[in-house]
CSV table of C-alpha atoms in Angstrom, one decimal:
chain,number,residue,atom,x,y,z
A,1,MET,CA,113.6,148.4,157.6
A,2,GLN,CA,110.9,150.5,159.5
A,3,VAL,CA,108.8,152.7,157.4
A,4,ASN,CA,107.8,156.1,158.8
A,5,LEU,CA,104.0,155.9,158.7
A,6,ARG,CA,103.8,159.6,159.6
A,7,GLN,CA,105.6,160.6,156.4
A,8,SER,CA,103.4,162.3,153.8
A,9,TRP,CA,103.1,161.0,150.2
A,10,TRP,CA,101.2,162.1,147.1
A,11,ILE,CA,98.4,160.9,144.8
A,12,ARG,CA,99.2,163.1,141.8
A,13,ASP,CA,98.7,166.6,143.3
A,14,VAL,CA,97.0,165.6,146.5
A,15,GLU,CA,99.3,165.3,149.5
A,16,ILE,CA,98.4,162.6,151.9
A,17,PRO,CA,99.8,163.4,155.4
A,18,SER,CA,100.3,159.8,156.6
A,19,ARG,CA,100.7,156.4,155.1
A,20,LEU,CA,97.5,155.1,156.7
A,21,VAL,CA,94.3,155.1,154.8
A,22,LEU,CA,90.9,154.4,156.4
A,23,ALA,CA,89.0,152.0,154.2
A,24,PRO,CA,85.6,152.7,152.6
A,25,MET,CA,83.1,150.3,154.2
A,26,ALA,CA,79.4,150.0,153.4
A,27,GLY,CA,77.3,150.7,156.4
A,28,VAL,CA,80.2,152.0,158.4
A,29,SER,CA,82.0,154.9,156.8
A,30,VAL,CA,79.6,157.7,157.6
A,31,GLN,CA,80.9,161.2,158.2
A,32,ALA,CA,81.4,160.7,161.9
A,33,PHE,CA,83.6,157.6,161.3
A,34,ARG,CA,85.7,159.4,158.7
A,35,ARG,CA,86.2,162.5,160.9
A,36,GLN,CA,87.2,160.3,163.8
A,37,GLY,CA,89.7,158.5,161.6
A,38,ARG,CA,91.3,161.8,160.6
A,39,ARG,CA,91.6,162.8,164.3
A,40,TYR,CA,93.4,159.5,165.0
A,41,GLY,CA,95.9,160.0,162.2
A,42,ALA,CA,94.5,158.5,159.0
A,43,GLY,CA,96.1,160.4,156.1
A,44,LEU,CA,93.2,159.7,153.7
A,45,VAL,CA,89.6,158.8,154.6
A,46,CYS,CA,87.0,157.3,152.2
A,47,SER,CA,83.3,157.4,152.0
A,48,GLU,CA,81.3,154.2,151.7
A,49,MET,CA,80.5,153.2,148.1
A,50,VAL,CA,78.0,155.5,146.5
A,51,SER,CA,75.7,154.1,143.7
A,52,CYS,CA,76.1,156.1,140.5
A,53,ALA,CA,72.5,155.0,139.6
A,54,GLY,CA,71.3,156.5,142.8
A,55,LEU,CA,73.1,159.7,142.0
A,56,GLU,CA,71.7,159.7,138.5
A,57,HIS,CA,68.2,159.5,139.8
A,58,ARG,CA,68.8,162.0,142.6
A,59,ASN,CA,67.9,159.5,145.2
A,60,GLU,CA,67.7,161.4,148.5
A,61,ARG,CA,69.5,158.8,150.6
A,62,THR,CA,72.3,158.4,148.0
A,63,LEU,CA,72.8,162.1,147.8
A,64,GLY,CA,73.1,162.1,151.6
A,65,TYR,CA,76.4,160.2,151.2
A,66,LEU,CA,77.9,163.3,149.6
A,67,ARG,CA,77.9,165.4,152.8
A,68,VAL,CA,81.5,166.5,153.4
A,69,ALA,CA,82.9,168.1,156.5
A,70,ARG,CA,85.8,170.6,156.3
A,71,ASP,CA,88.0,168.5,158.7
A,72,GLU,CA,87.7,165.3,156.5
A,73,HIS,CA,90.2,166.4,153.8
A,74,PRO,CA,91.9,164.8,152.0
A,75,LEU,CA,88.8,162.7,151.3
A,76,ALA,CA,88.0,160.1,148.6
A,77,ILE,CA,84.4,159.5,147.7
A,78,GLN,CA,83.9,156.0,146.3
A,79,ILE,CA,81.4,155.4,143.4
A,80,PHE,CA,80.3,152.1,141.8
A,81,GLY,CA,78.4,151.3,138.6
A,82,SER,CA,78.9,149.6,135.2
A,83,GLU,CA,78.2,152.3,132.7
A,84,PRO,CA,81.0,154.7,131.8
A,85,THR,CA,78.8,157.7,131.0
A,86,VAL,CA,76.8,157.4,134.2
A,87,MET,CA,80.0,156.9,136.2
A,88,ALA,CA,81.4,160.1,134.6
A,89,GLU,CA,78.4,162.1,135.7
A,90,ALA,CA,78.6,160.6,139.2
A,91,ALA,CA,82.3,161.7,139.3
A,92,ARG,CA,81.3,165.3,138.5
A,93,MET,CA,78.8,165.2,141.3
A,94,VAL,CA,81.1,163.9,144.0
A,95,VAL,CA,83.8,166.4,143.0
A,96,ALA,CA,81.2,169.2,143.3
A,97,ALA,CA,80.4,167.9,146.8
A,98,GLY,CA,84.0,168.2,147.8
A,99,ALA,CA,85.9,165.0,147.0
A,100,ASP,CA,89.6,165.4,146.6
A,101,ILE,CA,89.9,162.0,145.0
A,102,VAL,CA,87.3,159.9,143.1
A,103,ASP,CA,87.6,156.3,144.0
A,104,ILE,CA,86.1,153.6,141.8
A,105,ASN,CA,85.0,150.3,143.3
A,106,PHE,CA,86.1,147.2,141.4
A,107,GLY,CA,86.3,145.1,144.5
A,108,CYS,CA,82.9,144.7,146.1
A,109,PRO,CA,82.0,140.9,146.2
A,110,VAL,CA,78.4,141.3,147.4
A,111,ARG,CA,75.9,139.7,145.0
A,112,LYS,CA,73.5,142.7,144.8
A,113,VAL,CA,76.4,144.7,143.4
A,114,THR,CA,78.1,142.1,141.2
A,115,LYS,CA,74.9,141.0,139.5
A,116,THR,CA,74.5,144.5,138.1
A,117,GLY,CA,77.9,144.2,136.4
A,118,ALA,CA,79.6,146.5,138.9
A,119,GLY,CA,82.1,145.8,141.7
A,120,ALA,CA,84.5,142.9,141.4
A,121,THR,CA,82.7,141.7,138.3
A,122,LEU,CA,84.5,144.3,136.3
A,123,LEU,CA,87.9,142.6,136.9
A,124,GLU,CA,86.7,140.0,134.4
A,125,ASP,CA,85.7,142.7,131.9
A,126,PRO,CA,88.9,144.8,131.4
A,127,ASP,CA,87.7,146.7,128.4
A,128,ARG,CA,84.6,148.0,130.2
A,129,ALA,CA,86.7,148.6,133.4
A,130,CYS,CA,89.2,150.7,131.4
A,131,ALA,CA,86.4,152.6,129.7
A,132,ILE,CA,84.9,153.5,133.1
A,133,VAL,CA,88.3,154.7,134.5
A,134,GLY,CA,88.9,156.7,131.3
A,135,ALA,CA,85.5,158.4,131.5
A,136,VAL,CA,85.8,159.2,135.2
A,137,ALA,CA,89.3,160.5,134.9
A,138,THR,CA,88.3,162.8,132.0
A,139,ALA,CA,85.2,164.1,133.9
A,140,ALA,CA,86.6,164.4,137.4
A,141,GLY,CA,89.5,166.8,137.2
A,142,VAL,CA,90.9,165.3,140.4
A,143,PRO,CA,93.0,162.2,140.9
A,144,VAL,CA,91.1,158.9,140.3
A,145,SER,CA,91.8,155.8,142.4
A,146,VAL,CA,90.7,152.2,141.9
A,147,LYS,CA,90.1,149.7,144.7
A,148,MET,CA,90.1,146.1,143.5
A,149,ARG,CA,90.4,142.5,144.6
A,150,ARG,CA,92.7,139.9,143.1
A,151,GLY,CA,89.8,138.6,140.9
A,152,LEU,CA,86.6,136.7,141.2
A,153,GLU,CA,87.9,133.2,141.8
A,154,HIS,CA,90.5,131.6,144.1
A,155,GLY,CA,93.9,131.9,142.7
A,156,SER,CA,93.0,134.6,140.2
A,157,ARG,CA,95.7,136.9,139.0
A,158,ALA,CA,93.3,139.2,137.1
A,159,CYS,CA,94.4,142.2,139.2
A,160,LEU,CA,98.0,141.9,137.8
A,161,GLU,CA,96.7,141.9,134.2
A,162,ILE,CA,94.2,144.7,134.6
A,163,GLY,CA,96.2,147.0,136.9
A,164,PRO,CA,98.6,148.4,134.3
A,165,ARG,CA,95.7,149.0,131.9
A,166,LEU,CA,93.7,150.9,134.5
A,167,VAL,CA,96.8,153.1,135.1
A,168,ASP,CA,97.1,153.7,131.3
A,169,ALA,CA,93.4,154.6,131.3
A,170,GLY,CA,93.9,157.3,133.9
A,171,ALA,CA,94.1,155.8,137.4
A,172,ALA,CA,96.4,157.8,139.7
A,173,THR,CA,96.6,155.1,142.3
A,174,LEU,CA,95.5,151.5,142.9
A,175,THR,CA,94.3,149.8,146.1
A,176,LEU,CA,94.6,146.0,146.1
A,177,HIS,CA,92.8,143.7,148.6
A,178,PRO,CA,94.4,140.4,147.5
A,179,ARG,CA,91.5,138.1,148.3
A,180,SER,CA,89.2,136.8,145.6
A,181,ALA,CA,85.6,138.0,145.5
A,182,ARG,CA,84.6,134.4,146.3
A,183,GLN,CA,86.6,134.4,149.5
A,184,MET,CA,84.8,137.5,150.8
A,185,TYR,CA,86.8,138.0,154.1
A,186,THR,CA,87.8,134.4,154.8
A,187,GLY,CA,91.4,133.1,154.6
A,188,GLU,CA,94.4,135.4,154.3
A,189,ALA,CA,95.2,138.3,152.0
A,190,ASP,CA,98.0,137.3,149.7
A,191,HIS,CA,100.3,140.3,149.7
A,192,SER,CA,102.8,138.7,147.3
A,193,LEU,CA,100.3,139.8,144.7
A,194,THR,CA,100.5,143.4,146.1
A,195,ALA,CA,104.3,143.2,145.6
A,196,GLU,CA,103.9,142.1,142.0
A,197,LEU,CA,101.4,144.8,141.3
A,198,VAL,CA,103.8,147.4,142.7
A,199,GLU,CA,106.4,146.2,140.2
A,200,ARG,CA,104.0,146.5,137.3
A,201,VAL,CA,102.7,150.0,137.7
A,202,ASP,CA,104.3,153.4,138.1
A,203,VAL,CA,101.6,154.9,140.4
A,204,PRO,CA,101.3,154.5,144.2
A,205,VAL,CA,99.8,151.2,145.4
A,206,ILE,CA,97.8,151.0,148.6
A,207,ALA,CA,97.9,147.6,150.4
A,208,SER,CA,94.6,146.5,151.9
A,209,GLY,CA,93.7,143.3,153.8
A,210,ASP,CA,94.6,142.0,157.3
A,211,ILE,CA,96.3,145.3,158.4
A,212,THR,CA,95.5,144.9,162.1
A,213,SER,CA,98.7,146.0,163.9
A,214,ARG,CA,101.8,148.2,163.5
A,215,ALA,CA,103.9,145.0,163.0
A,216,ARG,CA,101.7,143.8,160.2
A,217,ALA,CA,101.6,147.2,158.5
A,218,GLN,CA,105.4,147.5,158.7
A,219,ALA,CA,105.8,143.9,157.3
A,220,VAL,CA,103.5,144.5,154.4
A,221,LEU,CA,105.1,147.9,153.5
A,222,ALA,CA,108.6,146.4,153.7
A,223,THR,CA,107.8,143.3,151.6
A,224,THR,CA,105.6,144.9,149.0
A,225,GLY,CA,107.0,148.4,148.4
A,226,ALA,CA,103.4,149.7,148.7
A,227,ALA,CA,103.1,153.5,149.4
A,228,ALA,CA,100.5,153.0,152.2
A,229,VAL,CA,98.3,150.6,154.0
A,230,MET,CA,94.5,150.6,154.3
A,231,VAL,CA,92.8,149.7,157.5
A,232,GLY,CA,89.2,148.5,157.6
A,233,ARG,CA,87.6,146.2,160.0
A,234,ALA,CA,90.3,146.7,162.6
A,235,ALA,CA,89.2,150.3,163.1
A,236,GLN,CA,85.5,149.5,163.6
A,237,GLY,CA,84.7,150.9,167.0
A,238,ASN,CA,88.4,151.0,167.7
A,239,PRO,CA,90.1,154.2,166.5
A,240,TRP,CA,92.9,153.4,168.9
A,241,ALA,CA,94.0,150.8,166.4
A,242,LEU,CA,95.0,153.6,164.1
A,243,ARG,CA,97.1,155.2,166.8
A,244,GLU,CA,98.8,151.8,167.5
A,245,ILE,CA,99.6,151.3,163.8
A,246,LEU,CA,101.0,154.8,163.3
A,247,ASP,CA,103.0,155.2,166.5
A,248,GLY,CA,103.2,151.8,168.2
A,249,ASP,CA,101.1,153.0,171.1
A,250,GLU,CA,99.7,149.8,172.5
A,251,GLY,CA,98.1,151.3,175.6
A,252,GLU,CA,94.5,150.2,176.1
A,253,PRO,CA,92.0,153.1,176.2
A,254,THR,CA,90.4,153.6,179.6
A,255,ARG,CA,86.7,153.0,180.1
A,256,GLU,CA,86.2,156.7,180.2
A,257,GLU,CA,88.0,157.2,176.9
A,258,ILE,CA,85.9,154.5,175.3
A,259,ALA,CA,82.6,155.9,176.5
A,260,ALA,CA,83.6,159.5,175.5
A,261,GLU,CA,84.6,158.5,172.0
A,262,LEU,CA,81.4,156.5,171.6
A,263,ILE,CA,79.2,159.3,172.9
A,264,VAL,CA,80.7,161.9,170.5
A,265,PHE,CA,80.3,159.3,167.7
A,266,VAL,CA,76.7,158.8,168.6
A,267,ARG,CA,76.0,162.6,168.7
A,268,GLU,CA,77.7,163.2,165.3
A,269,THR,CA,75.9,160.3,163.7
A,270,VAL,CA,72.5,161.6,165.0
A,271,ARG,CA,73.4,165.0,163.6
A,272,GLU,CA,74.1,163.4,160.2
A,273,LEU,CA,71.4,160.7,159.9
A,274,GLY,CA,68.7,161.9,162.2
A,275,GLU,CA,67.6,160.1,165.4
A,276,ARG,CA,65.4,157.4,163.8
A,277,ARG,CA,68.0,156.2,161.3
A,278,ALA,CA,71.0,156.7,163.6
A,279,SER,CA,69.3,154.6,166.4
A,280,GLY,CA,69.3,151.5,164.3
A,281,PHE,CA,72.6,152.2,162.6
A,282,LEU,CA,74.5,152.6,165.8
A,283,LYS,CA,73.6,149.2,167.4
A,284,LYS,CA,76.5,147.4,165.8
A,285,PHE,CA,78.9,150.1,166.9
A,286,TYR,CA,77.9,149.6,170.6
A,287,GLY,CA,79.2,146.0,170.3
A,288,TRP,CA,82.4,147.1,168.5
A,289,TYR,CA,83.3,149.9,171.0
A,290,LEU,CA,82.4,148.0,174.1
A,291,GLY,CA,83.6,144.6,173.1
A,292,HIS,CA,87.1,143.1,173.6
A,293,GLY,CA,86.3,142.7,177.3
A,294,ARG,CA,86.1,146.4,177.8
A,295,PHE,CA,82.6,146.4,179.2
A,296,PRO,CA,80.4,143.5,180.5
A,297,ARG,CA,78.4,141.7,177.8
A,298,GLU,CA,75.2,142.5,179.7
A,299,PHE,CA,75.8,146.2,179.4
A,300,LYS,CA,76.2,146.0,175.6
A,301,GLN,CA,73.0,144.1,175.3
A,302,GLN,CA,71.2,146.7,177.4
A,303,LEU,CA,72.3,149.5,175.1
A,304,VAL,CA,71.1,147.7,171.9
A,305,VAL,CA,67.5,147.5,173.1
A,306,LEU,CA,67.1,151.1,174.3
A,307,ASP,CA,64.6,153.2,172.5
A,308,SER,CA,66.8,156.3,171.9
A,309,THR,CA,70.4,157.4,171.6
A,310,GLU,CA,69.8,159.8,174.5
A,311,ASP,CA,69.0,156.8,176.8
A,312,ALA,CA,72.2,155.1,175.5
A,313,GLU,CA,74.3,158.2,176.3
A,314,ALA,CA,72.8,158.4,179.8
A,315,ARG,CA,73.7,154.8,180.5
A,316,LEU,CA,77.3,155.4,179.3
A,317,PHE,CA,77.7,158.3,181.6
A,318,VAL,CA,76.5,156.3,184.5
A,319,ALA,CA,78.9,153.5,183.6
A,320,ALA,CA,81.8,155.9,183.1
A,321,PRO,CA,81.2,159.2,185.0
A,322,GLY,CA,84.7,160.5,184.1
A,323,ALA,CA,83.6,160.6,180.5
A,324,ILE,CA,81.7,163.8,180.9
A,325,GLU,CA,84.9,165.9,181.0
A,326,LEU,CA,86.4,164.0,178.1
A,327,VAL,CA,83.3,164.5,176.0
A,328,GLU,CA,83.5,168.3,176.6
A,329,ARG,CA,87.1,168.3,175.6
A,330,LEU,CA,86.5,166.3,172.5
A,331,GLU,CA,83.6,168.4,171.4
A,332,ALA,CA,85.6,171.6,171.9
A,333,ASP,CA,88.0,170.2,169.3
A,334,VAL,CA,85.4,169.0,166.8
A,335,PRO,CA,84.2,171.7,164.3
A,336,HIS,CA,80.6,172.5,164.5
A,337,GLY,CA,78.1,174.8,162.7
A,338,ASP,CA,79.5,176.4,159.6
A,339,ALA,CA,82.6,174.3,159.8
A,340,VAL,CA,80.6,171.2,159.0
A,341,THR,CA,78.7,170.8,155.7
A,342,LEU,CA,75.4,169.0,155.8
A,343,GLU,CA,73.6,170.8,153.0
A,344,LEU,CA,74.8,169.8,149.5
A,345,PRO,CA,75.8,172.3,146.8
A,346,ILE,CA,72.8,173.2,144.8
A,347,SER,CA,74.6,172.3,141.6
A,348,ILE,CA,74.5,168.7,142.6
A,349,TYR,CA,70.7,168.7,142.2
A,350,GLY,CA,71.0,170.3,138.8
A,351,GLY,CA,69.6,173.5,140.1
A,352,GLY,CA,72.5,175.8,138.9
């Protein structure tokens, strides 16, 4: 049976307008990426994970992750850490910044996160994990979601044991990426675990892992009973994947469409991060957008070594002159100025 991916659903009192969620990805999910995802139909977008310790110490770069644009909502801001009281304070801060949902990361497998007792490590410490969820749920005043892996080791079923306890502690929804932390992104996601989790909890479950096409999304939803699917790597430099998953539109974007989306993405990222940071950050995106045989390899390599984003933009316009009109059209539809929040509420800094 085909699921209507355009159908809305609810996380407690927050309505999600489609059954497609754009994943939180470190080093990827900047504001420009999230806003683009909303334009292409993602019902919920998520920030990259934000360190609660960084928020506690008012680290300038960490606070920068809390910039929220008006056209991002509904938005989940993801936090990570291992101390319930610190996580609770982080939850208050991200809600003050504009989060509709506070997402807790119990899935990150990266060593620099797990060695602090955060991320996927907490799946093996259910008492602490539940204490964190309870503290965040009490502090947030908005729905709390938890993103987790199956467990630390191959074959682990920790997610099935801890999932119901997290719901009892206050989680309004769970996202399961059914790979182990040890697997990282190798092998296949075992969505039979997702189906088991759906049976064990009475909140919506979001299925994450290997959602790369409409056929795959439909198969996972049909076999698991999940409320929605989460798309991650498939959308990197490829917002058209979201459109294909939602509507079955398999048409390849034109060279002009690709260049136009990339140019708008570049401009929005520079606005958010500044030229110096954005110039380095964007290099991986050039490969993602222009790969898949869309542009010659030599052209991608030329963009990566350019000194400024303006130079990259100029090269893209030369390669796809028709993109000029498309960029103008896209930017006319993208809110600017007062419609985009780059300054943070003063209360986040503790200034009243």
